[in-house]
């Protein structure tokens, strides 16, 4: 571990990740609370904040990953941070002299750039971290994300309430710049042939990946599960603030405590899921996680008692690693090596695309249906996805492939 922390790459990527998470969480929560305040809690406007955060994942994730493989990773990450910072400062000027609605652009543009930066970060791990240290390095890197799931909402709310939207946006831009500065201490990029061309086009590779997924029963069922889970999460993700104000009768800032309970559960659940990963089949972990999350959504919509809502949010975070580990393990076990990238590139946008669809509709649906109905519908969608996982119980834990 000490040699890992002496690795110049690990030092740079962890420091950059720290600044990046500060910027992201200050931006996300400040923009959310600002839009709620400026629109008098308009459900459609609030849902559009989430669409701006997640739509680029669906639209640009596969494209960004492709270009990240072609471009030099260090340079890509630095330029993404610099451009994100520049866009944020441009929005700050617009806030000062123009319309408040420019805050949507700050979220959208930096979210697009992150689809190019994140794959480059994974590529750098392979290039600069010894093989025996990659797992430990990734664990530390992911711990930063888990910690900010707990501290990020508190930090973002504190900055906005204490200093206002303009200072919050300025802090976001400065944090992105500091992330770029931290990356400067990385070793130079290795020479790559950026003009190298492949025989197949991007669209041909995508079509080949789709045919491969459709030819594998496990992957097809996982795809349906992904789609149902995306619909469910997107349906309620923008409505957390209304769960606090309407069902619990509390101020909108109480949302940070729900997210903190979920984040603490996620941190603890990660350790528990890893402890049981060797003794529990991944499809059983996935099914268990989805079943508990369905209950969490149903109870969250019904509850009018803060401690009950906090408790179920904690359990929702606790089982989330079961879902993540179960899905990733099943993909790796049932996908040939040369198709792993494309399978992930297809299933991830499938989940995100479904989530974006219901996110964009959540505000309008809330105006037609009650909040309880929305949460119960999300729980039903999780049960629907679970039904497609049950047939996988009859499959062996590890499927060895002999060919395409």
mmCIF file of C-alpha atoms in Angstrom:
data_model
loop_
_atom_site.group_PDB
_atom_site.id
_atom_site.type_symbol
_atom_site.label_atom_id
_atom_site.label_comp_id
_atom_site.label_asym_id
_atom_site.label_seq_id
_atom_site.Cartn_x
_atom_site.Cartn_y
_atom_site.Cartn_z
ATOM 1 C CA UNK A 1 0.000 0.000 0.000
ATOM 2 C CA UNK A 2 2.841 2.388 0.782
ATOM 3 C CA UNK A 3 4.409 1.736 -2.619
ATOM 4 C CA UNK A 4 1.008 2.372 -4.197
ATOM 5 C CA UNK A 5 0.772 5.804 -2.607
ATOM 6 C CA UNK A 6 4.331 6.572 -3.745
ATOM 7 C CA UNK A 7 3.243 5.993 -7.336
ATOM 8 C CA UNK A 8 3.174 9.422 -8.985
ATOM 9 C CA UNK A 9 0.178 8.468 -11.088
ATOM 10 C CA UNK A 10 -1.846 7.373 -8.057
ATOM 11 C CA UNK A 11 -0.998 10.625 -6.262
ATOM 12 C CA UNK A 12 -2.080 12.700 -9.251
ATOM 13 C CA UNK A 13 -5.271 10.811 -10.060
ATOM 14 C CA UNK A 14 -6.461 10.761 -6.440
ATOM 15 C CA UNK A 15 -5.798 14.486 -6.008
ATOM 16 C CA UNK A 16 -7.496 15.265 -9.312
ATOM 17 C CA UNK A 17 -10.426 13.047 -8.354
ATOM 18 C CA UNK A 18 -10.765 14.874 -5.040
ATOM 19 C CA UNK A 19 -10.988 18.299 -6.707
ATOM 20 C CA UNK A 20 -13.300 16.945 -9.399
ATOM 21 C CA UNK A 21 -15.743 15.543 -6.844
ATOM 22 C CA UNK A 22 -15.762 18.835 -4.954
ATOM 23 C CA UNK A 23 -16.632 20.681 -8.153
ATOM 24 C CA UNK A 24 -19.277 18.195 -9.244
ATOM 25 C CA UNK A 25 -21.127 18.057 -5.933
ATOM 26 C CA UNK A 26 -21.029 21.816 -5.336
ATOM 27 C CA UNK A 27 -22.339 22.302 -8.868
ATOM 28 C CA UNK A 28 -25.046 19.652 -8.750
ATOM 29 C CA UNK A 29 -26.582 20.583 -5.412
ATOM 30 C CA UNK A 30 -26.232 24.333 -5.887
ATOM 31 C CA UNK A 31 -27.905 24.174 -9.299
ATOM 32 C CA UNK A 32 -30.663 21.912 -7.952
ATOM 33 C CA UNK A 33 -31.481 24.158 -4.996
ATOM 34 C CA UNK A 34 -31.169 27.280 -7.142
ATOM 35 C CA UNK A 35 -33.612 25.965 -9.760
ATOM 36 C CA UNK A 36 -36.059 24.888 -7.034
ATOM 37 C CA UNK A 37 -35.897 28.389 -5.592
ATOM 38 C CA UNK A 38 -36.124 30.278 -8.898
ATOM 39 C CA UNK A 39 -39.071 28.226 -10.218
ATOM 40 C CA UNK A 40 -41.008 27.919 -6.956
ATOM 41 C CA UNK A 41 -40.461 24.138 -6.928
ATOM 42 C CA UNK A 42 -41.627 23.586 -10.503
ATOM 43 C CA UNK A 43 -41.409 19.814 -11.026
ATOM 44 C CA UNK A 44 -40.586 20.013 -14.739
ATOM 45 C CA UNK A 45 -37.692 22.439 -14.237
ATOM 46 C CA UNK A 46 -36.273 20.308 -11.418
ATOM 47 C CA UNK A 47 -36.461 17.163 -13.559
ATOM 48 C CA UNK A 48 -34.575 18.962 -16.358
ATOM 49 C CA UNK A 49 -31.611 19.405 -13.996
ATOM 50 C CA UNK A 50 -31.328 15.636 -13.747
ATOM 51 C CA UNK A 51 -31.746 15.249 -17.505
ATOM 52 C CA UNK A 52 -28.819 17.643 -18.031
ATOM 53 C CA UNK A 53 -26.711 15.489 -15.685
ATOM 54 C CA UNK A 54 -27.561 12.076 -17.153
ATOM 55 C CA UNK A 55 -28.531 12.550 -20.803
ATOM 56 C CA UNK A 56 -24.877 12.919 -21.933
ATOM 57 C CA UNK A 57 -24.109 9.485 -20.433
ATOM 58 C CA UNK A 58 -26.610 7.906 -22.796
ATOM 59 C CA UNK A 59 -25.668 9.976 -25.850
ATOM 60 C CA UNK A 60 -21.886 10.198 -25.518
ATOM 61 C CA UNK A 61 -20.715 7.239 -23.378
ATOM 62 C CA UNK A 62 -19.923 4.890 -26.263
ATOM 63 C CA UNK A 63 -18.553 7.663 -28.491
ATOM 64 C CA UNK A 64 -16.461 9.080 -25.661
ATOM 65 C CA UNK A 65 -14.987 5.694 -24.866
ATOM 66 C CA UNK A 66 -14.058 5.152 -28.513
ATOM 67 C CA UNK A 67 -12.258 8.466 -28.817
ATOM 68 C CA UNK A 68 -10.598 8.003 -25.422
ATOM 69 C CA UNK A 69 -8.909 4.896 -26.837
ATOM 70 C CA UNK A 70 -7.636 6.879 -29.812
ATOM 71 C CA UNK A 71 -6.487 10.020 -28.007
ATOM 72 C CA UNK A 72 -3.698 10.438 -25.466
ATOM 73 C CA UNK A 73 -5.362 9.952 -22.063
ATOM 74 C CA UNK A 74 -3.470 12.513 -19.987
ATOM 75 C CA UNK A 75 -3.996 15.254 -22.532
ATOM 76 C CA UNK A 76 -7.656 14.285 -22.932
ATOM 77 C CA UNK A 77 -8.341 14.496 -19.186
ATOM 78 C CA UNK A 78 -6.545 17.827 -18.781
ATOM 79 C CA UNK A 79 -8.355 19.443 -21.693
ATOM 80 C CA UNK A 80 -11.711 18.125 -20.483
ATOM 81 C CA UNK A 81 -11.132 19.714 -17.061
ATOM 82 C CA UNK A 82 -9.982 22.998 -18.613
ATOM 83 C CA UNK A 83 -12.969 23.171 -20.962
ATOM 84 C CA UNK A 84 -15.345 22.290 -18.116
ATOM 85 C CA UNK A 85 -13.873 25.095 -16.043
ATOM 86 C CA UNK A 86 -14.125 27.554 -18.934
ATOM 87 C CA UNK A 87 -17.783 26.671 -19.493
ATOM 88 C CA UNK A 88 -18.542 27.124 -15.803
ATOM 89 C CA UNK A 89 -16.927 30.570 -15.700
ATOM 90 C CA UNK A 90 -18.848 31.516 -18.854
ATOM 91 C CA UNK A 91 -22.050 30.553 -17.061
ATOM 92 C CA UNK A 92 -20.967 32.661 -14.080
ATOM 93 C CA UNK A 93 -20.695 35.710 -16.335
ATOM 94 C CA UNK A 94 -24.133 34.918 -17.756
ATOM 95 C CA UNK A 95 -25.577 34.708 -14.238
ATOM 96 C CA UNK A 96 -24.132 38.103 -13.421
ATOM 97 C CA UNK A 97 -25.204 39.860 -16.605
ATOM 98 C CA UNK A 98 -27.891 37.664 -18.141
ATOM 99 C CA UNK A 99 -30.363 34.846 -17.498
ATOM 100 C CA UNK A 100 -30.347 32.440 -14.556
ATOM 101 C CA UNK A 101 -31.328 29.587 -16.895
ATOM 102 C CA UNK A 102 -27.685 29.302 -18.034
ATOM 103 C CA UNK A 103 -27.048 27.040 -15.021
ATOM 104 C CA UNK A 104 -28.464 24.172 -17.082
ATOM 105 C CA UNK A 105 -25.641 24.649 -19.613
ATOM 106 C CA UNK A 106 -22.961 24.365 -16.917
ATOM 107 C CA UNK A 107 -24.273 20.959 -15.900
ATOM 108 C CA UNK A 108 -24.842 19.731 -19.455
ATOM 109 C CA UNK A 109 -21.479 20.716 -20.975
ATOM 110 C CA UNK A 110 -19.285 19.368 -18.173
ATOM 111 C CA UNK A 111 -21.324 16.141 -18.107
ATOM 112 C CA UNK A 112 -20.608 15.683 -21.831
ATOM 113 C CA UNK A 113 -16.876 16.206 -21.314
ATOM 114 C CA UNK A 114 -16.820 13.676 -18.474
ATOM 115 C CA UNK A 115 -17.808 10.948 -20.966
ATOM 116 C CA UNK A 116 -14.439 11.511 -22.667
ATOM 117 C CA UNK A 117 -12.453 12.004 -19.453
ATOM 118 C CA UNK A 118 -13.610 8.985 -17.428
ATOM 119 C CA UNK A 119 -12.555 6.291 -19.958
ATOM 120 C CA UNK A 120 -9.186 8.038 -20.258
ATOM 121 C CA UNK A 121 -8.750 7.704 -16.488
ATOM 122 C CA UNK A 122 -9.311 3.945 -16.695
ATOM 123 C CA UNK A 123 -6.807 3.742 -19.543
ATOM 124 C CA UNK A 124 -4.237 5.586 -17.424
ATOM 125 C CA UNK A 125 -4.691 3.048 -14.630
ATOM 126 C CA UNK A 126 -3.672 0.265 -16.992
ATOM 127 C CA UNK A 127 -0.705 2.265 -18.296
ATOM 128 C CA UNK A 128 0.838 3.502 -15.056
ATOM 129 C CA UNK A 129 -0.229 1.168 -12.207
ATOM 130 C CA UNK A 130 1.408 -2.279 -11.857
ATOM 131 C CA UNK A 131 -0.992 -5.144 -12.503
ATOM 132 C CA UNK A 132 -0.799 -6.380 -8.905
ATOM 133 C CA UNK A 133 -1.794 -2.917 -7.620
ATOM 134 C CA UNK A 134 -4.631 -2.067 -10.007
ATOM 135 C CA UNK A 135 -7.348 -3.568 -7.790
ATOM 136 C CA UNK A 136 -6.091 -1.692 -4.723
ATOM 137 C CA UNK A 137 -5.743 1.518 -6.710
ATOM 138 C CA UNK A 138 -9.244 1.271 -8.121
ATOM 139 C CA UNK A 139 -10.618 0.515 -4.645
ATOM 140 C CA UNK A 140 -9.074 3.702 -3.283
ATOM 141 C CA UNK A 141 -10.311 5.683 -6.277
ATOM 142 C CA UNK A 142 -13.857 4.368 -5.851
ATOM 143 C CA UNK A 143 -13.711 5.143 -2.130
ATOM 144 C CA UNK A 144 -13.484 8.834 -3.024
ATOM 145 C CA UNK A 145 -16.797 8.547 -4.879
ATOM 146 C CA UNK A 146 -18.411 6.717 -1.937
ATOM 147 C CA UNK A 147 -17.176 9.320 0.572
ATOM 148 C CA UNK A 148 -18.598 12.147 -1.524
ATOM 149 C CA UNK A 149 -21.923 10.347 -1.763
ATOM 150 C CA UNK A 150 -22.072 11.080 1.965
ATOM 151 C CA UNK A 151 -20.275 14.423 2.205
ATOM 152 C CA UNK A 152 -21.093 15.857 -1.228
ATOM 153 C CA UNK A 153 -24.746 16.787 -0.562
ATOM 154 C CA UNK A 154 -23.768 18.440 2.732
ATOM 155 C CA UNK A 155 -20.944 20.364 1.052
ATOM 156 C CA UNK A 156 -23.081 21.500 -1.888
ATOM 157 C CA UNK A 157 -25.953 22.606 0.344
ATOM 158 C CA UNK A 158 -23.609 24.462 2.725
ATOM 159 C CA UNK A 159 -21.896 26.372 -0.088
ATOM 160 C CA UNK A 160 -25.188 27.409 -1.686
ATOM 161 C CA UNK A 161 -26.885 28.424 1.546
ATOM 162 C CA UNK A 162 -23.827 30.299 2.823
ATOM 163 C CA UNK A 163 -22.589 32.039 -0.315
ATOM 164 C CA UNK A 164 -25.219 31.803 -3.045
ATOM 165 C CA UNK A 165 -25.206 30.479 -6.589
ATOM 166 C CA UNK A 166 -22.515 32.777 -8.001
ATOM 167 C CA UNK A 167 -19.887 31.790 -5.445
ATOM 168 C CA UNK A 168 -20.911 28.130 -5.814
ATOM 169 C CA UNK A 169 -20.385 28.274 -9.593
ATOM 170 C CA UNK A 170 -17.031 30.027 -9.105
ATOM 171 C CA UNK A 171 -15.893 27.312 -6.663
ATOM 172 C CA UNK A 172 -16.925 24.683 -9.222
ATOM 173 C CA UNK A 173 -14.832 26.300 -11.965
ATOM 174 C CA UNK A 174 -11.819 26.660 -9.661
ATOM 175 C CA UNK A 175 -12.100 23.010 -8.554
ATOM 176 C CA UNK A 176 -12.048 21.849 -12.191
ATOM 177 C CA UNK A 177 -8.929 23.952 -12.805
ATOM 178 C CA UNK A 178 -7.224 22.429 -9.764
ATOM 179 C CA UNK A 179 -8.084 18.965 -11.091
ATOM 180 C CA UNK A 180 -6.356 19.815 -14.373
ATOM 181 C CA UNK A 181 -3.341 21.164 -12.464
ATOM 182 C CA UNK A 182 -3.057 17.948 -10.445
ATOM 183 C CA UNK A 183 -2.973 15.922 -13.656
ATOM 184 C CA UNK A 184 0.070 17.869 -14.863
ATOM 185 C CA UNK A 185 2.311 15.824 -12.552
ATOM 186 C CA UNK A 186 1.373 12.641 -14.393
ATOM 187 C CA UNK A 187 4.097 10.941 -16.439
ATOM 188 C CA UNK A 188 4.018 11.977 -20.112
ATOM 189 C CA UNK A 189 1.641 10.148 -22.403
ATOM 190 C CA UNK A 190 3.213 7.341 -24.346
ATOM 191 C CA UNK A 191 3.478 7.860 -28.083
ATOM 192 C CA UNK A 192 0.416 6.520 -29.841
ATOM 193 C CA UNK A 193 -0.535 6.352 -33.472
ATOM 194 C CA UNK A 194 -3.552 8.643 -33.351
ATOM 195 C CA UNK A 195 -4.076 8.335 -37.109
ATOM 196 C CA UNK A 196 -4.461 4.564 -36.920
ATOM 197 C CA UNK A 197 -7.674 3.460 -38.586
ATOM 198 C CA UNK A 198 -9.643 0.259 -38.201
ATOM 199 C CA UNK A 199 -11.359 -1.757 -40.892
ATOM 200 C CA UNK A 200 -14.758 -1.450 -39.236
ATOM 201 C CA UNK A 201 -16.612 1.743 -38.517
ATOM 202 C CA UNK A 202 -18.129 2.767 -35.211
ATOM 203 C CA UNK A 203 -21.621 1.863 -36.410
ATOM 204 C CA UNK A 204 -20.465 -1.546 -37.633
ATOM 205 C CA UNK A 205 -18.903 -2.283 -34.255
ATOM 206 C CA UNK A 206 -22.081 -1.233 -32.469
ATOM 207 C CA UNK A 207 -24.217 -3.448 -34.718
ATOM 208 C CA UNK A 208 -21.861 -6.377 -34.121
ATOM 209 C CA UNK A 209 -22.140 -5.841 -30.367
ATOM 210 C CA UNK A 210 -25.941 -5.707 -30.509
ATOM 211 C CA UNK A 211 -26.043 -9.005 -32.427
ATOM 212 C CA UNK A 212 -23.743 -10.572 -29.840
ATOM 213 C CA UNK A 213 -25.924 -9.435 -26.921
ATOM 214 C CA UNK A 214 -29.080 -10.725 -28.635
ATOM 215 C CA UNK A 215 -27.410 -14.090 -29.230
ATOM 216 C CA UNK A 216 -26.694 -14.584 -25.511
ATOM 217 C CA UNK A 217 -29.697 -15.380 -23.295
ATOM 218 C CA UNK A 218 -27.968 -14.139 -20.139
ATOM 219 C CA UNK A 219 -27.020 -10.822 -21.690
ATOM 220 C CA UNK A 220 -30.454 -10.351 -23.241
ATOM 221 C CA UNK A 221 -32.156 -10.915 -19.885
ATOM 222 C CA UNK A 222 -29.690 -8.559 -18.229
ATOM 223 C CA UNK A 223 -30.526 -5.978 -20.869
ATOM 224 C CA UNK A 224 -34.241 -6.159 -20.016
ATOM 225 C CA UNK A 225 -33.345 -5.932 -16.329
ATOM 226 C CA UNK A 226 -31.159 -2.897 -17.039
ATOM 227 C CA UNK A 227 -33.953 -1.241 -18.985
ATOM 228 C CA UNK A 228 -36.568 -1.787 -16.266
ATOM 229 C CA UNK A 229 -34.221 -0.558 -13.533
ATOM 230 C CA UNK A 230 -33.388 2.533 -15.586
ATOM 231 C CA UNK A 231 -37.066 3.343 -16.046
ATOM 232 C CA UNK A 232 -37.663 2.964 -12.293
ATOM 233 C CA UNK A 233 -34.723 5.064 -11.144
ATOM 234 C CA UNK A 234 -35.388 7.807 -13.680
ATOM 235 C CA UNK A 235 -39.018 8.004 -12.613
ATOM 236 C CA UNK A 236 -38.162 8.987 -9.031
ATOM 237 C CA UNK A 237 -34.633 10.415 -9.222
ATOM 238 C CA UNK A 238 -35.763 14.022 -9.852
ATOM 239 C CA UNK A 239 -38.513 13.801 -7.226
ATOM 240 C CA UNK A 240 -36.432 13.370 -4.069
ATOM 241 C CA UNK A 241 -36.869 17.009 -3.124
ATOM 242 C CA UNK A 242 -40.666 16.639 -3.348
ATOM 243 C CA UNK A 243 -40.507 13.511 -1.193
ATOM 244 C CA UNK A 244 -38.985 15.750 1.480
ATOM 245 C CA UNK A 245 -41.292 18.750 1.080
ATOM 246 C CA UNK A 246 -44.619 17.020 0.340
ATOM 247 C CA UNK A 247 -44.512 13.629 2.081
ATOM 248 C CA UNK A 248 -42.300 14.537 5.052
ATOM 249 C CA UNK A 249 -43.344 18.191 5.332
ATOM 250 C CA UNK A 250 -39.750 19.364 5.770
ATOM 251 C CA UNK A 251 -37.547 21.998 4.136
ATOM 252 C CA UNK A 252 -35.979 21.029 0.795
ATOM 253 C CA UNK A 253 -32.503 21.065 2.354
ATOM 254 C CA UNK A 254 -33.412 17.893 4.288
ATOM 255 C CA UNK A 255 -32.774 16.011 1.035
ATOM 256 C CA UNK A 256 -29.067 16.005 1.890
ATOM 257 C CA UNK A 257 -29.739 13.724 4.891
ATOM 258 C CA UNK A 258 -31.619 11.203 2.768
ATOM 259 C CA UNK A 259 -28.695 11.107 0.362
ATOM 260 C CA UNK A 260 -26.273 10.822 3.263
ATOM 261 C CA UNK A 261 -28.171 7.824 4.669
ATOM 262 C CA UNK A 262 -28.086 6.231 1.225
ATOM 263 C CA UNK A 263 -24.357 6.956 0.876
ATOM 264 C CA UNK A 264 -23.489 5.482 4.301
ATOM 265 C CA UNK A 265 -25.460 2.363 3.397
ATOM 266 C CA UNK A 266 -23.571 2.171 0.097
ATOM 267 C CA UNK A 267 -20.190 2.322 1.829
ATOM 268 C CA UNK A 268 -21.142 -0.438 4.279
ATOM 269 C CA UNK A 269 -22.850 -2.494 1.589
ATOM 270 C CA UNK A 270 -19.716 -2.502 -0.534
ATOM 271 C CA UNK A 271 -17.762 -4.286 2.190
ATOM 272 C CA UNK A 272 -20.560 -6.763 2.885
ATOM 273 C CA UNK A 273 -21.095 -7.544 -0.791
ATOM 274 C CA UNK A 274 -17.400 -8.219 -1.321
ATOM 275 C CA UNK A 275 -17.339 -10.475 1.776
ATOM 276 C CA UNK A 276 -20.170 -12.618 0.396
ATOM 277 C CA UNK A 277 -19.209 -12.402 -3.284
ATOM 278 C CA UNK A 278 -17.304 -15.720 -3.236
ATOM 279 C CA UNK A 279 -20.087 -17.700 -1.569
ATOM 280 C CA UNK A 280 -23.195 -16.217 -3.247
ATOM 281 C CA UNK A 281 -23.926 -16.567 -6.963
ATOM 282 C CA UNK A 282 -23.997 -13.187 -8.740
ATOM 283 C CA UNK A 283 -27.530 -13.695 -10.055
ATOM 284 C CA UNK A 284 -28.748 -14.239 -6.482
ATOM 285 C CA UNK A 285 -26.992 -11.070 -5.326
ATOM 286 C CA UNK A 286 -28.601 -9.153 -8.184
ATOM 287 C CA UNK A 287 -32.072 -10.547 -7.491
ATOM 288 C CA UNK A 288 -31.771 -9.804 -3.773
ATOM 289 C CA UNK A 289 -30.664 -6.241 -4.422
ATOM 290 C CA UNK A 290 -33.495 -5.543 -6.851
ATOM 291 C CA UNK A 291 -36.117 -7.037 -4.527
ATOM 292 C CA UNK A 292 -34.964 -4.905 -1.583
ATOM 293 C CA UNK A 293 -34.780 -1.789 -3.767
ATOM 294 C CA UNK A 294 -38.384 -2.393 -4.887
ATOM 295 C CA UNK A 295 -39.460 -2.423 -1.234
ATOM 296 C CA UNK A 296 -37.368 0.688 -0.536
ATOM 297 C CA UNK A 297 -39.099 2.628 -3.312
ATOM 298 C CA UNK A 298 -42.574 1.513 -2.253
ATOM 299 C CA UNK A 299 -42.021 2.388 1.421
ATOM 300 C CA UNK A 300 -40.347 5.711 0.554
ATOM 301 C CA UNK A 301 -43.446 6.789 -1.357
ATOM 302 C CA UNK A 302 -45.853 5.752 1.406
ATOM 303 C CA UNK A 303 -43.901 6.993 4.425
ATOM 304 C CA UNK A 304 -44.660 10.325 6.056
ATOM 305 C CA UNK A 305 -42.250 9.701 8.951
ATOM 306 C CA UNK A 306 -38.679 10.995 8.540
ATOM 307 C CA UNK A 307 -36.948 8.173 10.434
ATOM 308 C CA UNK A 308 -38.720 5.509 8.365
ATOM 309 C CA UNK A 309 -37.737 7.218 5.120
ATOM 310 C CA UNK A 310 -34.143 7.575 6.335
ATOM 311 C CA UNK A 311 -34.040 3.903 7.307
ATOM 312 C CA UNK A 312 -35.261 2.597 3.968
ATOM 313 C CA UNK A 313 -32.888 4.950 2.137
ATOM 314 C CA UNK A 314 -30.048 3.422 4.168
ATOM 315 C CA UNK A 315 -31.103 -0.086 3.133
ATOM 316 C CA UNK A 316 -31.405 1.075 -0.462
ATOM 317 C CA UNK A 317 -27.761 2.112 -0.389
ATOM 318 C CA UNK A 318 -26.809 -1.067 1.478
ATOM 319 C CA UNK A 319 -28.012 -3.359 -1.340
ATOM 320 C CA UNK A 320 -26.845 -1.196 -4.252
ATOM 321 C CA UNK A 321 -23.387 -2.861 -4.334
ATOM 322 C CA UNK A 322 -25.163 -6.233 -4.614
ATOM 323 C CA UNK A 323 -26.743 -5.019 -7.839
ATOM 324 C CA UNK A 324 -23.497 -3.537 -9.187
ATOM 325 C CA UNK A 325 -21.326 -6.550 -8.311
ATOM 326 C CA UNK A 326 -23.947 -9.019 -9.528
ATOM 327 C CA UNK A 327 -24.330 -7.316 -12.907
ATOM 328 C CA UNK A 328 -20.608 -6.808 -13.509
ATOM 329 C CA UNK A 329 -19.744 -10.378 -12.513
ATOM 330 C CA UNK A 330 -22.404 -11.862 -14.761
ATOM 331 C CA UNK A 331 -21.257 -9.760 -17.708
ATOM 332 C CA UNK A 332 -17.641 -10.848 -17.232
ATOM 333 C CA UNK A 333 -18.586 -14.518 -16.754
ATOM 334 C CA UNK A 334 -20.804 -14.688 -19.805
ATOM 335 C CA UNK A 335 -18.995 -12.477 -22.306
ATOM 336 C CA UNK A 336 -15.992 -13.334 -24.431
ATOM 337 C CA UNK A 337 -13.002 -11.090 -23.902
ATOM 338 C CA UNK A 338 -13.157 -9.367 -27.287
ATOM 339 C CA UNK A 339 -16.784 -8.341 -26.705
ATOM 340 C CA UNK A 340 -16.623 -7.060 -23.116
ATOM 341 C CA UNK A 341 -16.168 -3.419 -24.110
ATOM 342 C CA UNK A 342 -19.049 -3.432 -26.552
ATOM 343 C CA UNK A 343 -21.350 -5.317 -24.203
ATOM 344 C CA UNK A 344 -20.735 -2.693 -21.536
ATOM 345 C CA UNK A 345 -21.120 0.004 -24.165
ATOM 346 C CA UNK A 346 -24.540 -1.345 -25.086
ATOM 347 C CA UNK A 347 -25.955 -2.240 -21.674
ATOM 348 C CA UNK A 348 -24.872 0.943 -19.899
ATOM 349 C CA UNK A 349 -26.548 3.316 -22.394
ATOM 350 C CA UNK A 350 -29.588 1.028 -22.343
ATOM 351 C CA UNK A 351 -29.895 1.636 -18.595
ATOM 352 C CA UNK A 352 -29.086 5.339 -18.836
ATOM 353 C CA UNK A 353 -31.325 5.899 -21.845
ATOM 354 C CA UNK A 354 -34.311 4.401 -20.045
ATOM 355 C CA UNK A 355 -33.487 6.537 -17.023
ATOM 356 C CA UNK A 356 -33.276 9.716 -19.101
ATOM 357 C CA UNK A 357 -36.643 8.973 -20.752
ATOM 358 C CA UNK A 358 -38.501 8.720 -17.450
ATOM 359 C CA UNK A 359 -36.477 11.596 -15.964
ATOM 360 C CA UNK A 360 -37.673 13.879 -18.731
ATOM 361 C CA UNK A 361 -41.260 12.733 -18.114
ATOM 362 C CA UNK A 362 -41.126 12.693 -14.298
ATOM 363 C CA UNK A 363 -42.072 16.337 -13.833
ATOM 364 C CA UNK A 364 -45.053 16.123 -16.171
ATOM 365 C CA UNK A 365 -46.203 12.807 -14.688
ATOM 366 C CA UNK A 366 -46.048 14.243 -11.183
ATOM 367 C CA UNK A 367 -48.485 16.939 -12.235
ATOM 368 C CA UNK A 368 -50.942 14.205 -13.305
ATOM 369 C CA UNK A 369 -50.333 11.556 -10.644
ATOM 370 C CA UNK A 370 -49.588 11.604 -6.934
ATOM 371 C CA UNK A 371 -46.062 11.243 -5.567
ATOM 372 C CA UNK A 372 -47.096 7.964 -3.934
ATOM 373 C CA UNK A 373 -48.207 6.590 -7.300
ATOM 374 C CA UNK A 374 -44.865 7.534 -8.857
ATOM 375 C CA UNK A 375 -42.856 5.699 -6.197
ATOM 376 C CA UNK A 376 -45.103 2.639 -6.261
ATOM 377 C CA UNK A 377 -44.739 2.500 -10.052
ATOM 378 C CA UNK A 378 -40.950 2.582 -9.646
ATOM 379 C CA UNK A 379 -41.120 -0.326 -7.207
ATOM 380 C CA UNK A 380 -43.268 -2.282 -9.659
ATOM 381 C CA UNK A 381 -40.713 -1.703 -12.441
ATOM 382 C CA UNK A 382 -37.986 -3.171 -10.230
ATOM 383 C CA UNK A 383 -40.139 -6.262 -9.621
ATOM 384 C CA UNK A 384 -40.717 -6.476 -13.379
ATOM 385 C CA UNK A 385 -36.957 -6.443 -13.981
ATOM 386 C CA UNK A 386 -36.478 -9.028 -11.250
ATOM 387 C CA UNK A 387 -38.759 -11.468 -13.113
ATOM 388 C CA UNK A 388 -36.233 -11.576 -15.959
ATOM 389 C CA UNK A 389 -33.418 -12.449 -13.552
ATOM 390 C CA UNK A 390 -35.202 -15.443 -12.023
ATOM 391 C CA UNK A 391 -34.608 -17.738 -15.053
ATOM 392 C CA UNK A 392 -30.870 -17.204 -14.551
ATOM 393 C CA UNK A 393 -31.010 -19.267 -11.349
ATOM 394 C CA UNK A 394 -30.977 -22.381 -13.542
ATOM 395 C CA UNK A 395 -27.764 -21.337 -15.238
ATOM 396 C CA UNK A 396 -24.320 -22.305 -13.875
ATOM 397 C CA UNK A 397 -22.484 -19.620 -11.916
ATOM 398 C CA UNK A 398 -19.743 -19.424 -14.578
ATOM 399 C CA UNK A 399 -20.382 -19.909 -18.251
ATOM 400 C CA UNK A 400 -17.311 -20.844 -20.290
ATOM 401 C CA UNK A 401 -17.477 -19.652 -23.859
ATOM 402 C CA UNK A 402 -16.095 -21.729 -26.685
ATOM 403 C CA UNK A 403 -16.836 -19.349 -29.508
ATOM 404 C CA UNK A 404 -19.069 -16.618 -30.787
#
